[in-house]
Amino acid sequence: MTKLQDLVSLCKRRGIIFQNSEIYGGIAGFFDYGPIGAPMKMNLKKVWWNEIVKNRKNVVGIDGTIITHPKVWEASGHVKGFADLLSECKSCHKRFRVDQLKKGKEKECPDCGKELGKPRKFNILFHTEVGVIEGEKTETYLRGEACQTIYLNYKNVLDSTRQKIPFGIAQIGKAFRNEVTPKNFLYRSREFEQWDLQFFVHPDNMESWYEFWKKERFNWYKSLLNNKENIRFREHDKDELVFYAKKAFDIEYKTDFAGWLEMEGIHWRADYDLIQHSKFSGKKLNYKDPQTGEEYIPWIVETSGGVDRTFMFLLLDAYTEEEVEGKKRTVLKIDPRLAAYQAAVMPLAANKPDLVKYANRVFKDLASKFSVDWDDSSNIGKKYRRQDEIGTPFCITIDFDTLKDDTVTVRERDSMKQKRVPVKNLENTLVKKLNI
Amino acid sequence: MTKLQDLVSLCKRRGIIFQNSEIYGGIAGFFDYGPIGAPMKMNLKKVWWNEIVKNRKNVVGIDGTIITHPKVWEASGHVKGFADLLSECKSCHKRFRVDQLKKGKEKECPDCGKELGKPRKFNILFHTEVGVIEGEKTETYLRGEACQTIYLNYKNVLDSTRQKIPFGIAQIGKAFRNEVTPKNFLYRSREFEQWDLQFFVHPDNMESWYEFWKKERFNWYKSLLNNKENIRFREHDKDELVFYAKKAFDIEYKTDFAGWLEMEGIHWRADYDLIQHSKFSGKKLNYKDPQTGEEYIPWIVETSGGVDRTFMFLLLDAYTEEEVEGKKRTVLKIDPRLAAYQAAVMPLAANKPDLVKYANRVFKDLASKFSVDWDDSSNIGKKYRRQDEIGTPFCITIDFDTLKDDTVTVRERDSMKQKRVPVKNLENTLVKKLNI
């Protein structure tokens, strides 16, 4: 079993991730977040939003639709160019991505000698139609990248806020790609979320802002990882660059099943996108400097990452198997800000009304401040095991001593150390330990 | 101008809502949330999530995909039945929804005498195809209602959590309906978000749980409104009910442009959905009571509301025009928990480095705890006006006295009252006033 296989199994067992439409045999490349995964993903997005939007004066956030006007995707180049080049194996008739073959990453056709046909292009935009009446229908697409919605609203943001260049527009939202070979769990799925920052600058300052954001983003990802050696930059080769890009860097995470994989890209988009949308829409997308009067099309530094793949990398980073007293302990050593529950409250026994009543009071007090799980099942060992597997930083047990001296046992996830804490200090103890 | 028109104009001017793809002429039924609207909507969803999921032991939350296996929509009845009945006007060739005509709500065809043709059905599911290679494509749909993803995961949730009946699964997520006549701003759009709770109960307890959730949901919506008289229940007539429903209630909001409109529905879904999915998937979806051993298909109480329409109703409820010293003041008297910013920090003058430096320190301190706007533009009147229009509960001004005595002016949005507060008490003052 690879670590990924262990993780997939944990995710299903503990309600983190389920295959979508599983009762119908599933649908490749679509995953649902379960009772534990959904709040974890919410927390992860919040941590990003705080980092990029809330704590900065010069970045605002938007939330746009998935379906847009079809011209958007002509302007962006996706209708013509958002395609995978595929080759068909003449023997088994499977199709393979040519770029993956070149990198030596496709290994699903080992038996047929790899006699591949001429590469053909397949567009990976999902199409749909808006309008239900023949003659009034518009064929359009689900957005293939979320950032286009930001370009569409660049003028609206300028007109409705007091932002001046340099400033950024950020967004977290779903995008859809009809991948030929969805694989590696959440890594290459067909429906996924992206977190994007488009930072608008004067062309003269492009270089320094590019380097600024490159550093910011790397440090942020690093801060979320336990194993700091599993993150790196990969600079794109000259022949990988689009014509308007001076450089490009990926932030990569090291997996044990497919080596280094992309987590986020730092892109030199220059004025390409605004020029394209200006051309296709006929609207002037210039910026006029209120101080100098200079008019120009802003250049853009993009930082664009995958929420779901980051989620998966963080789970892989956190997934730990340890031997404790001769037994295997599986524990998710995840950043406490991302855990589904910050604490679990447990009466030592469910059939003792006094304990349950007391525990209920503790639960209620904490739930107004933290995200708290409740577990009144019978076996304390099983309860700890469950909370370890979903990464709950603290377990709080109400036992018979509690009834006498108003103290509870607080058990820490990573060290498994237990400490008696007076109930009245519980909130402060958690605030301090969780660093919130 | 109706209040709605005023609101639409405010939303564009202040960055709350933009028409999607506006630079391309827009696309009917699709709206983007701007720099102010995006955080407001996030806050609204968080308030719902806390109410329904976080603060209850017997409800868990999930987050599923928009694209699912096509069989889901056969089982749900949407492929056959999710259709609008349309009649074409023989004179102007416009199409009208027959149900709307019956209610007397369609008024767009006043000039042609309304000679309407025979009604025809138009399915309003958005379709798309998964897979890019001919022969391997699957035609499927964007989900027409988010709740189906919950039914799909009902077994997974049971297997991965310790929930026992009665318990609920909740979700906030996008759904898509190819409405023939999208209209009334966010009320009837084609891409929108729903918040759903599916609560699984023993058939014998259906009645009491139905009444429980009916009350809970009504009180929650009411708690968010200033004008409590603008909310009511509407009981569905017998001939509106689906065959398995004993009753159905809508929670409605009273608008000045279209009367009472639906905000949320409380639905008696009984065992219909699980039976359908069991039939179409061939999987057993029974529940076995761990205490009694009784095996049965659970019955479901659904509470399903529209996030975007609720957002619009709350804006309408909050939108206020007042006369202050002979001038019009527009103010958004929105629940402070929903405001984009809980406070705005303003140096009295932007060209006084001492003031700006001090204000910056205040901003930084508060931003770690609250969502805070920064405004160093010149005119204090304009600054207040802007914050009033986006509903910021408190404006904090740093002036020359601040430099002497470390106090700031705190101005309250609704009363416009100003008070000097020591900087060191600022955080506590806000926590107290915001009730967080």
PDB file of N, CA and C in Angstrom, chain A residues 12-13 20-22 24 31-33 35 54 57 61-67 69 75 95 127-133 153 156 160 162 178 190-191 277 360 367 370 373-375 386, chain B residues 12-13 15 20-22 24 31-33 35 54 57 61-67 69 75 95 127-133 153 156 160 162 178 190-191 277 360 367 370 373-375 386:
ATOM      1  N   LYS A  12     -12.364   7.608   3.348  1.00  0.00           N
ATOM      2  CA  LYS A  12     -13.690   7.004   3.245  1.00  0.00           C
ATOM      3  C   LYS A  12     -14.186   6.542   4.617  1.00  0.00           C
ATOM      4  N   ARG A  13     -13.298   5.933   5.373  1.00  0.00           N
ATOM      5  CA  ARG A  13     -13.657   5.371   6.679  1.00  0.00           C
ATOM      6  C   ARG A  13     -14.116   6.437   7.654  1.00  0.00           C
ATOM      7  N   ASN A  20     -17.915  10.572  -5.613  1.00  0.00           N
ATOM      8  CA  ASN A  20     -19.273  11.027  -5.939  1.00  0.00           C
ATOM      9  C   ASN A  20     -20.060   9.920  -6.630  1.00  0.00           C
ATOM     10  N   SER A  21     -21.366   9.885  -6.367  1.00  0.00           N
ATOM     11  CA  SER A  21     -22.291   8.924  -6.988  1.00  0.00           C
ATOM     12  C   SER A  21     -21.840   7.487  -6.805  1.00  0.00           C
ATOM     13  N   GLU A  22     -21.253   7.199  -5.671  1.00  0.00           N
ATOM     14  CA  GLU A  22     -20.682   5.876  -5.418  1.00  0.00           C
ATOM     15  C   GLU A  22     -21.729   4.768  -5.546  1.00  0.00           C
ATOM     16  N   TYR A  24     -23.993   4.533  -7.543  1.00  0.00           N
ATOM     17  CA  TYR A  24     -24.216   4.253  -8.978  1.00  0.00           C
ATOM     18  C   TYR A  24     -22.925   3.802  -9.671  1.00  0.00           C
ATOM     19  N   PHE A  31     -15.410  14.068  -6.669  1.00  0.00           N
ATOM     20  CA  PHE A  31     -15.338  13.661  -5.264  1.00  0.00           C
ATOM     21  C   PHE A  31     -16.166  14.581  -4.378  1.00  0.00           C
ATOM     22  N   ASP A  32     -16.817  13.985  -3.389  1.00  0.00           N
ATOM     23  CA  ASP A  32     -17.586  14.751  -2.404  1.00  0.00           C
ATOM     24  C   ASP A  32     -16.808  14.837  -1.093  1.00  0.00           C
ATOM     25  N   TYR A  33     -16.953  15.961  -0.420  1.00  0.00           N
ATOM     26  CA  TYR A  33     -16.374  16.114   0.918  1.00  0.00           C
ATOM     27  C   TYR A  33     -17.408  15.669   1.950  1.00  0.00           C
ATOM     28  N   PRO A  35     -18.609  14.551   6.155  1.00  0.00           N
ATOM     29  CA  PRO A  35     -18.832  15.305   7.398  1.00  0.00           C
ATOM     30  C   PRO A  35     -17.552  15.852   8.036  1.00  0.00           C
ATOM     31  N   LYS A  54      -8.277  39.262   3.746  1.00  0.00           N
ATOM     32  CA  LYS A  54      -8.674  39.944   4.974  1.00  0.00           C
ATOM     33  C   LYS A  54      -7.535  40.744   5.597  1.00  0.00           C
ATOM     34  N   LYS A  57      -4.627  45.342   2.877  1.00  0.00           N
ATOM     35  CA  LYS A  57      -5.440  46.480   2.455  1.00  0.00           C
ATOM     36  C   LYS A  57      -5.563  46.547   0.942  1.00  0.00           C
ATOM     37  N   GLY A  61     -11.719  40.597  -2.508  1.00  0.00           N
ATOM     38  CA  GLY A  61     -12.130  39.279  -2.977  1.00  0.00           C
ATOM     39  C   GLY A  61     -13.473  39.328  -3.675  1.00  0.00           C
ATOM     40  N   ILE A  62     -13.655  38.479  -4.667  1.00  0.00           N
ATOM     41  CA  ILE A  62     -14.946  38.378  -5.354  1.00  0.00           C
ATOM     42  C   ILE A  62     -15.384  36.909  -5.419  1.00  0.00           C
ATOM     43  N   ASP A  63     -16.598  36.672  -5.911  1.00  0.00           N
ATOM     44  CA  ASP A  63     -17.114  35.311  -6.042  1.00  0.00           C
ATOM     45  C   ASP A  63     -18.031  35.271  -7.260  1.00  0.00           C
ATOM     46  N   GLY A  64     -17.513  34.764  -8.357  1.00  0.00           N
ATOM     47  CA  GLY A  64     -18.235  34.825  -9.635  1.00  0.00           C
ATOM     48  C   GLY A  64     -18.858  33.500 -10.041  1.00  0.00           C
ATOM     49  N   THR A  65     -19.626  33.562 -11.113  1.00  0.00           N
ATOM     50  CA  THR A  65     -20.342  32.367 -11.552  1.00  0.00           C
ATOM     51  C   THR A  65     -19.444  31.410 -12.343  1.00  0.00           C
ATOM     52  N   ILE A  66     -19.921  30.193 -12.435  1.00  0.00           N
ATOM     53  CA  ILE A  66     -19.216  29.140 -13.166  1.00  0.00           C
ATOM     54  C   ILE A  66     -19.542  29.232 -14.655  1.00  0.00           C
ATOM     55  N   ILE A  67     -20.786  29.552 -14.959  1.00  0.00           N
ATOM     56  CA  ILE A  67     -21.178  29.737 -16.356  1.00  0.00           C
ATOM     57  C   ILE A  67     -21.050  31.214 -16.702  1.00  0.00           C
ATOM     58  N   HIS A  69     -20.485  34.189 -20.229  1.00  0.00           N
ATOM     59  CA  HIS A  69     -20.696  34.440 -21.655  1.00  0.00           C
ATOM     60  C   HIS A  69     -19.658  33.663 -22.472  1.00  0.00           C
ATOM     61  N   ALA A  75     -11.984  34.780 -26.078  1.00  0.00           N
ATOM     62  CA  ALA A  75     -10.965  35.784 -25.768  1.00  0.00           C
ATOM     63  C   ALA A  75      -9.783  35.162 -25.021  1.00  0.00           C
ATOM     64  N   ARG A  95      -6.215   5.942 -25.197  1.00  0.00           N
ATOM     65  CA  ARG A  95      -5.594   7.214 -25.580  1.00  0.00           C
ATOM     66  C   ARG A  95      -4.681   7.731 -24.475  1.00  0.00           C
ATOM     67  N   HIS A 127     -18.897  21.813 -22.078  1.00  0.00           N
ATOM     68  CA  HIS A 127     -19.829  22.734 -22.704  1.00  0.00           C
ATOM     69  C   HIS A 127     -21.244  22.514 -22.185  1.00  0.00           C
ATOM     70  N   THR A 128     -22.056  23.542 -22.312  1.00  0.00           N
ATOM     71  CA  THR A 128     -23.459  23.431 -21.973  1.00  0.00           C
ATOM     72  C   THR A 128     -24.217  24.495 -22.761  1.00  0.00           C
ATOM     73  N   GLU A 129     -25.527  24.528 -22.587  1.00  0.00           N
ATOM     74  CA  GLU A 129     -26.324  25.519 -23.312  1.00  0.00           C
ATOM     75  C   GLU A 129     -27.178  26.311 -22.336  1.00  0.00           C
ATOM     76  N   VAL A 130     -27.180  27.619 -22.509  1.00  0.00           N
ATOM     77  CA  VAL A 130     -28.026  28.483 -21.700  1.00  0.00           C
ATOM     78  C   VAL A 130     -29.264  28.834 -22.511  1.00  0.00           C
ATOM     79  N   GLY A 131     -30.435  28.738 -21.874  1.00  0.00           N
ATOM     80  CA  GLY A 131     -31.692  28.950 -22.599  1.00  0.00           C
ATOM     81  C   GLY A 131     -32.262  27.609 -23.001  1.00  0.00           C
ATOM     82  N   VAL A 132     -33.595  27.497 -22.959  1.00  0.00           N
ATOM     83  CA  VAL A 132     -34.197  26.185 -23.205  1.00  0.00           C
ATOM     84  C   VAL A 132     -34.980  26.118 -24.505  1.00  0.00           C
ATOM     85  N   ILE A 133     -35.117  27.241 -25.172  1.00  0.00           N
ATOM     86  CA  ILE A 133     -35.966  27.259 -26.353  1.00  0.00           C
ATOM     87  C   ILE A 133     -35.096  27.310 -27.612  1.00  0.00           C
ATOM     88  N   ASN A 153     -14.286  41.381 -14.152  1.00  0.00           N
ATOM     89  CA  ASN A 153     -14.753  42.339 -13.151  1.00  0.00           C
ATOM     90  C   ASN A 153     -13.720  43.392 -12.771  1.00  0.00           C
ATOM     91  N   ASN A 156     -15.219  46.837 -12.931  1.00  0.00           N
ATOM     92  CA  ASN A 156     -16.234  46.969 -11.878  1.00  0.00           C
ATOM     93  C   ASN A 156     -15.591  47.186 -10.514  1.00  0.00           C
ATOM     94  N   SER A 160     -15.924  50.524  -8.116  1.00  0.00           N
ATOM     95  CA  SER A 160     -16.737  50.421  -6.896  1.00  0.00           C
ATOM     96  C   SER A 160     -15.910  50.441  -5.612  1.00  0.00           C
ATOM     97  N   ARG A 162     -11.970  51.833  -3.642  1.00  0.00           N
ATOM     98  CA  ARG A 162     -10.952  52.896  -3.708  1.00  0.00           C
ATOM     99  C   ARG A 162      -9.572  52.322  -4.024  1.00  0.00           C
ATOM    100  N   ASN A 178     -12.465  18.720 -18.448  1.00  0.00           N
ATOM    101  CA  ASN A 178     -12.862  17.382 -18.867  1.00  0.00           C
ATOM    102  C   ASN A 178     -11.622  16.530 -19.108  1.00  0.00           C
ATOM    103  N   ARG A 190     -12.006  16.350 -12.267  1.00  0.00           N
ATOM    104  CA  ARG A 190     -12.671  17.094 -13.336  1.00  0.00           C
ATOM    105  C   ARG A 190     -13.425  18.310 -12.806  1.00  0.00           C
ATOM    106  N   GLU A 191     -13.824  18.247 -11.568  1.00  0.00           N
ATOM    107  CA  GLU A 191     -14.466  19.384 -10.899  1.00  0.00           C
ATOM    108  C   GLU A 191     -13.625  19.702  -9.683  1.00  0.00           C
ATOM    109  N   HIS A 277      -9.418  40.621 -23.617  1.00  0.00           N
ATOM    110  CA  HIS A 277     -10.815  40.941 -23.285  1.00  0.00           C
ATOM    111  C   HIS A 277     -11.203  42.312 -23.821  1.00  0.00           C
ATOM    112  N   ASN A 360     -22.302  17.732  28.775  1.00  0.00           N
ATOM    113  CA  ASN A 360     -23.170  18.547  27.924  1.00  0.00           C
ATOM    114  C   ASN A 360     -22.963  20.032  28.167  1.00  0.00           C
ATOM    115  N   ALA A 367     -18.791  25.117  22.434  1.00  0.00           N
ATOM    116  CA  ALA A 367     -19.300  25.158  21.058  1.00  0.00           C
ATOM    117  C   ALA A 367     -19.591  26.576  20.595  1.00  0.00           C
ATOM    118  N   PHE A 370     -15.640  27.396  19.791  1.00  0.00           N
ATOM    119  CA  PHE A 370     -14.831  26.507  18.961  1.00  0.00           C
ATOM    120  C   PHE A 370     -15.736  25.547  18.198  1.00  0.00           C
ATOM    121  N   ASP A 373     -16.555  18.411  18.764  1.00  0.00           N
ATOM    122  CA  ASP A 373     -17.244  17.145  18.537  1.00  0.00           C
ATOM    123  C   ASP A 373     -17.741  16.601  19.874  1.00  0.00           C
ATOM    124  N   TRP A 374     -18.715  15.737  19.813  1.00  0.00           N
ATOM    125  CA  TRP A 374     -19.307  15.122  20.995  1.00  0.00           C
ATOM    126  C   TRP A 374     -19.216  13.629  20.809  1.00  0.00           C
ATOM    127  N   ASP A 375     -18.699  12.917  21.805  1.00  0.00           N
ATOM    128  CA  ASP A 375     -18.623  11.463  21.686  1.00  0.00           C
ATOM    129  C   ASP A 375     -18.975  10.815  23.014  1.00  0.00           C
ATOM    130  N   ARG A 386     -10.446   7.433  17.084  1.00  0.00           N
ATOM    131  CA  ARG A 386     -11.227   8.154  16.084  1.00  0.00           C
ATOM    132  C   ARG A 386     -10.778   9.616  15.971  1.00  0.00           C
TER     133      ARG A 386
ATOM    134  N   LYS B  12     -24.261  47.662  -7.550  1.00  0.00           N
ATOM    135  CA  LYS B  12     -23.233  47.868  -8.573  1.00  0.00           C
ATOM    136  C   LYS B  12     -22.247  48.950  -8.133  1.00  0.00           C
ATOM    137  N   ARG B  13     -22.800  50.032  -7.582  1.00  0.00           N
ATOM    138  CA  ARG B  13     -21.979  51.188  -7.185  1.00  0.00           C
ATOM    139  C   ARG B  13     -20.993  50.828  -6.080  1.00  0.00           C
ATOM    140  N   GLY B  15     -20.010  47.621  -5.201  1.00  0.00           N
ATOM    141  CA  GLY B  15     -19.290  46.352  -5.314  1.00  0.00           C
ATOM    142  C   GLY B  15     -19.924  45.208  -4.555  1.00  0.00           C
ATOM    143  N   ASN B  20     -22.858  39.192 -14.335  1.00  0.00           N
ATOM    144  CA  ASN B  20     -21.729  38.436 -14.884  1.00  0.00           C
ATOM    145  C   ASN B  20     -21.500  38.781 -16.356  1.00  0.00           C
ATOM    146  N   SER B  21     -20.222  38.767 -16.763  1.00  0.00           N
ATOM    147  CA  SER B  21     -19.829  39.028 -18.164  1.00  0.00           C
ATOM    148  C   SER B  21     -20.379  40.357 -18.682  1.00  0.00           C
ATOM    149  N   GLU B  22     -20.435  41.331 -17.795  1.00  0.00           N
ATOM    150  CA  GLU B  22     -21.024  42.615 -18.161  1.00  0.00           C
ATOM    151  C   GLU B  22     -20.329  43.253 -19.363  1.00  0.00           C
ATOM    152  N   TYR B  24     -19.242  41.916 -21.858  1.00  0.00           N
ATOM    153  CA  TYR B  24     -19.721  41.274 -23.085  1.00  0.00           C
ATOM    154  C   TYR B  24     -21.236  41.422 -23.252  1.00  0.00           C
ATOM    155  N   PHE B  31     -25.012  36.188 -11.889  1.00  0.00           N
ATOM    156  CA  PHE B  31     -24.513  37.342 -11.150  1.00  0.00           C
ATOM    157  C   PHE B  31     -23.245  37.007 -10.375  1.00  0.00           C
ATOM    158  N   ASP B  32     -22.315  37.968 -10.345  1.00  0.00           N
ATOM    159  CA  ASP B  32     -21.089  37.816  -9.568  1.00  0.00           C
ATOM    160  C   ASP B  32     -21.183  38.634  -8.281  1.00  0.00           C
ATOM    161  N   TYR B  33     -20.596  38.097  -7.224  1.00  0.00           N
ATOM    162  CA  TYR B  33     -20.494  38.844  -5.965  1.00  0.00           C
ATOM    163  C   TYR B  33     -19.196  39.644  -5.971  1.00  0.00           C
ATOM    164  N   PRO B  35     -16.448  42.829  -4.316  1.00  0.00           N
ATOM    165  CA  PRO B  35     -15.580  42.933  -3.129  1.00  0.00           C
ATOM    166  C   PRO B  35     -16.351  43.068  -1.814  1.00  0.00           C
ATOM    167  N   LYS B  54     -22.859  23.387  13.115  1.00  0.00           N
ATOM    168  CA  LYS B  54     -21.853  23.487  14.184  1.00  0.00           C
ATOM    169  C   LYS B  54     -22.467  23.384  15.578  1.00  0.00           C
ATOM    170  N   LYS B  57     -25.508  18.598  17.723  1.00  0.00           N
ATOM    171  CA  LYS B  57     -24.800  17.327  17.739  1.00  0.00           C
ATOM    172  C   LYS B  57     -25.345  16.360  16.705  1.00  0.00           C
ATOM    173  N   GLY B  61     -22.343  18.107   8.150  1.00  0.00           N
ATOM    174  CA  GLY B  61     -22.376  18.815   6.864  1.00  0.00           C
ATOM    175  C   GLY B  61     -21.494  18.155   5.831  1.00  0.00           C
ATOM    176  N   ILE B  62     -21.901  18.221   4.573  1.00  0.00           N
ATOM    177  CA  ILE B  62     -21.067  17.692   3.487  1.00  0.00           C
ATOM    178  C   ILE B  62     -20.952  18.753   2.387  1.00  0.00           C
ATOM    179  N   ASP B  63     -20.114  18.467   1.380  1.00  0.00           N
ATOM    180  CA  ASP B  63     -19.932  19.396   0.263  1.00  0.00           C
ATOM    181  C   ASP B  63     -19.661  18.582  -0.991  1.00  0.00           C
ATOM    182  N   GLY B  64     -20.687  18.415  -1.799  1.00  0.00           N
ATOM    183  CA  GLY B  64     -20.590  17.514  -2.949  1.00  0.00           C
ATOM    184  C   GLY B  64     -20.412  18.230  -4.275  1.00  0.00           C
ATOM    185  N   THR B  65     -20.207  17.439  -5.316  1.00  0.00           N
ATOM    186  CA  THR B  65     -19.948  18.018  -6.625  1.00  0.00           C
ATOM    187  C   THR B  65     -21.239  18.445  -7.333  1.00  0.00           C
ATOM    188  N   ILE B  66     -21.054  19.284  -8.321  1.00  0.00           N
ATOM    189  CA  ILE B  66     -22.155  19.803  -9.130  1.00  0.00           C
ATOM    190  C   ILE B  66     -22.522  18.808 -10.222  1.00  0.00           C
ATOM    191  N   ILE B  67     -21.499  18.191 -10.798  1.00  0.00           N
ATOM    192  CA  ILE B  67     -21.739  17.160 -11.812  1.00  0.00           C
ATOM    193  C   ILE B  67     -21.778  15.802 -11.119  1.00  0.00           C
ATOM    194  N   HIS B  69     -23.375  11.456 -11.518  1.00  0.00           N
ATOM    195  CA  HIS B  69     -23.771  10.374 -12.428  1.00  0.00           C
ATOM    196  C   HIS B  69     -25.167  10.673 -12.989  1.00  0.00           C
ATOM    197  N   ALA B  75     -33.372   8.844 -11.404  1.00  0.00           N
ATOM    198  CA  ALA B  75     -33.999   8.386 -10.155  1.00  0.00           C
ATOM    199  C   ALA B  75     -34.803   9.498  -9.492  1.00  0.00           C
ATOM    200  N   ARG B  95     -42.502  33.311 -25.100  1.00  0.00           N
ATOM    201  CA  ARG B  95     -43.020  32.151 -24.355  1.00  0.00           C
ATOM    202  C   ARG B  95     -43.265  32.511 -22.896  1.00  0.00           C
ATOM    203  N   HIS B 127     -27.514  20.440 -19.338  1.00  0.00           N
ATOM    204  CA  HIS B 127     -26.816  19.187 -19.627  1.00  0.00           C
ATOM    205  C   HIS B 127     -25.374  19.453 -20.043  1.00  0.00           C
ATOM    206  N   THR B 128     -24.551  18.451 -19.875  1.00  0.00           N
ATOM    207  CA  THR B 128     -23.165  18.520 -20.338  1.00  0.00           C
ATOM    208  C   THR B 128     -22.679  17.096 -20.572  1.00  0.00           C
ATOM    209  N   GLU B 129     -21.438  16.963 -21.025  1.00  0.00           N
ATOM    210  CA  GLU B 129     -20.904  15.626 -21.282  1.00  0.00           C
ATOM    211  C   GLU B 129     -19.595  15.435 -20.532  1.00  0.00           C
ATOM    212  N   VAL B 130     -19.477  14.294 -19.887  1.00  0.00           N
ATOM    213  CA  VAL B 130     -18.233  13.960 -19.198  1.00  0.00           C
ATOM    214  C   VAL B 130     -17.450  13.012 -20.085  1.00  0.00           C
ATOM    215  N   GLY B 131     -16.146  13.280 -20.232  1.00  0.00           N
ATOM    216  CA  GLY B 131     -15.319  12.487 -21.153  1.00  0.00           C
ATOM    217  C   GLY B 131     -15.191  13.221 -22.465  1.00  0.00           C
ATOM    218  N   VAL B 132     -14.011  13.142 -23.097  1.00  0.00           N
ATOM    219  CA  VAL B 132     -13.793  13.942 -24.298  1.00  0.00           C
ATOM    220  C   VAL B 132     -13.686  13.121 -25.565  1.00  0.00           C
ATOM    221  N   ILE B 133     -13.673  11.816 -25.423  1.00  0.00           N
ATOM    222  CA  ILE B 133     -13.453  10.988 -26.600  1.00  0.00           C
ATOM    223  C   ILE B 133     -14.770  10.345 -27.026  1.00  0.00           C
ATOM    224  N   ASN B 153     -25.072  10.263  -0.427  1.00  0.00           N
ATOM    225  CA  ASN B 153     -24.073  10.014   0.604  1.00  0.00           C
ATOM    226  C   ASN B 153     -24.661   9.559   1.938  1.00  0.00           C
ATOM    227  N   ASN B 156     -22.879   6.504   3.185  1.00  0.00           N
ATOM    228  CA  ASN B 156     -21.499   6.853   3.538  1.00  0.00           C
ATOM    229  C   ASN B 156     -21.431   7.587   4.876  1.00  0.00           C
ATOM    230  N   SER B 160     -19.559   6.283   8.326  1.00  0.00           N
ATOM    231  CA  SER B 160     -18.320   6.962   8.729  1.00  0.00           C
ATOM    232  C   SER B 160     -18.479   7.824   9.984  1.00  0.00           C
ATOM    233  N   ARG B 162     -20.881   8.481  13.883  1.00  0.00           N
ATOM    234  CA  ARG B 162     -21.641   7.758  14.905  1.00  0.00           C
ATOM    235  C   ARG B 162     -23.088   8.235  14.969  1.00  0.00           C
ATOM    236  N   ASN B 178     -32.068  26.024 -15.853  1.00  0.00           N
ATOM    237  CA  ASN B 178     -32.110  26.781 -17.094  1.00  0.00           C
ATOM    238  C   ASN B 178     -33.451  27.506 -17.209  1.00  0.00           C
ATOM    239  N   ARG B 190     -30.118  31.629 -12.856  1.00  0.00           N
ATOM    240  CA  ARG B 190     -29.898  30.292 -13.420  1.00  0.00           C
ATOM    241  C   ARG B 190     -28.807  29.519 -12.679  1.00  0.00           C
ATOM    242  N   GLU B 191     -27.901  30.243 -12.068  1.00  0.00           N
ATOM    243  CA  GLU B 191     -26.867  29.627 -11.226  1.00  0.00           C
ATOM    244  C   GLU B 191     -27.026  30.214  -9.834  1.00  0.00           C
ATOM    245  N   HIS B 277     -33.671   6.061  -5.171  1.00  0.00           N
ATOM    246  CA  HIS B 277     -32.246   5.776  -5.373  1.00  0.00           C
ATOM    247  C   HIS B 277     -31.923   4.307  -5.102  1.00  0.00           C
ATOM    248  N   ASN B 360      -2.739  53.042  11.252  1.00  0.00           N
ATOM    249  CA  ASN B 360      -2.226  51.767  10.775  1.00  0.00           C
ATOM    250  C   ASN B 360      -2.063  50.764  11.903  1.00  0.00           C
ATOM    251  N   ALA B 367      -7.486  43.983  12.842  1.00  0.00           N
ATOM    252  CA  ALA B 367      -7.638  43.067  11.709  1.00  0.00           C
ATOM    253  C   ALA B 367      -7.368  41.620  12.098  1.00  0.00           C
ATOM    254  N   PHE B 370     -11.082  41.107  13.794  1.00  0.00           N
ATOM    255  CA  PHE B 370     -12.297  41.452  13.063  1.00  0.00           C
ATOM    256  C   PHE B 370     -11.977  41.615  11.577  1.00  0.00           C
ATOM    257  N   ASP B 373     -12.098  47.479   7.381  1.00  0.00           N
ATOM    258  CA  ASP B 373     -11.783  48.266   6.187  1.00  0.00           C
ATOM    259  C   ASP B 373     -10.842  49.401   6.559  1.00  0.00           C
ATOM    260  N   TRP B 374     -10.148  49.899   5.572  1.00  0.00           N
ATOM    261  CA  TRP B 374      -9.196  50.990   5.756  1.00  0.00           C
ATOM    262  C   TRP B 374      -9.586  52.090   4.784  1.00  0.00           C
ATOM    263  N   ASP B 375      -9.731  53.315   5.281  1.00  0.00           N
ATOM    264  CA  ASP B 375     -10.063  54.406   4.364  1.00  0.00           C
ATOM    265  C   ASP B 375      -9.263  55.665   4.724  1.00  0.00           C
ATOM    266  N   ARG B 386     -19.948  56.166   2.498  1.00  0.00           N
ATOM    267  CA  ARG B 386     -19.595  54.888   1.898  1.00  0.00           C
ATOM    268  C   ARG B 386     -19.822  53.741   2.888  1.00  0.00           C
TER     269      ARG B 386
END
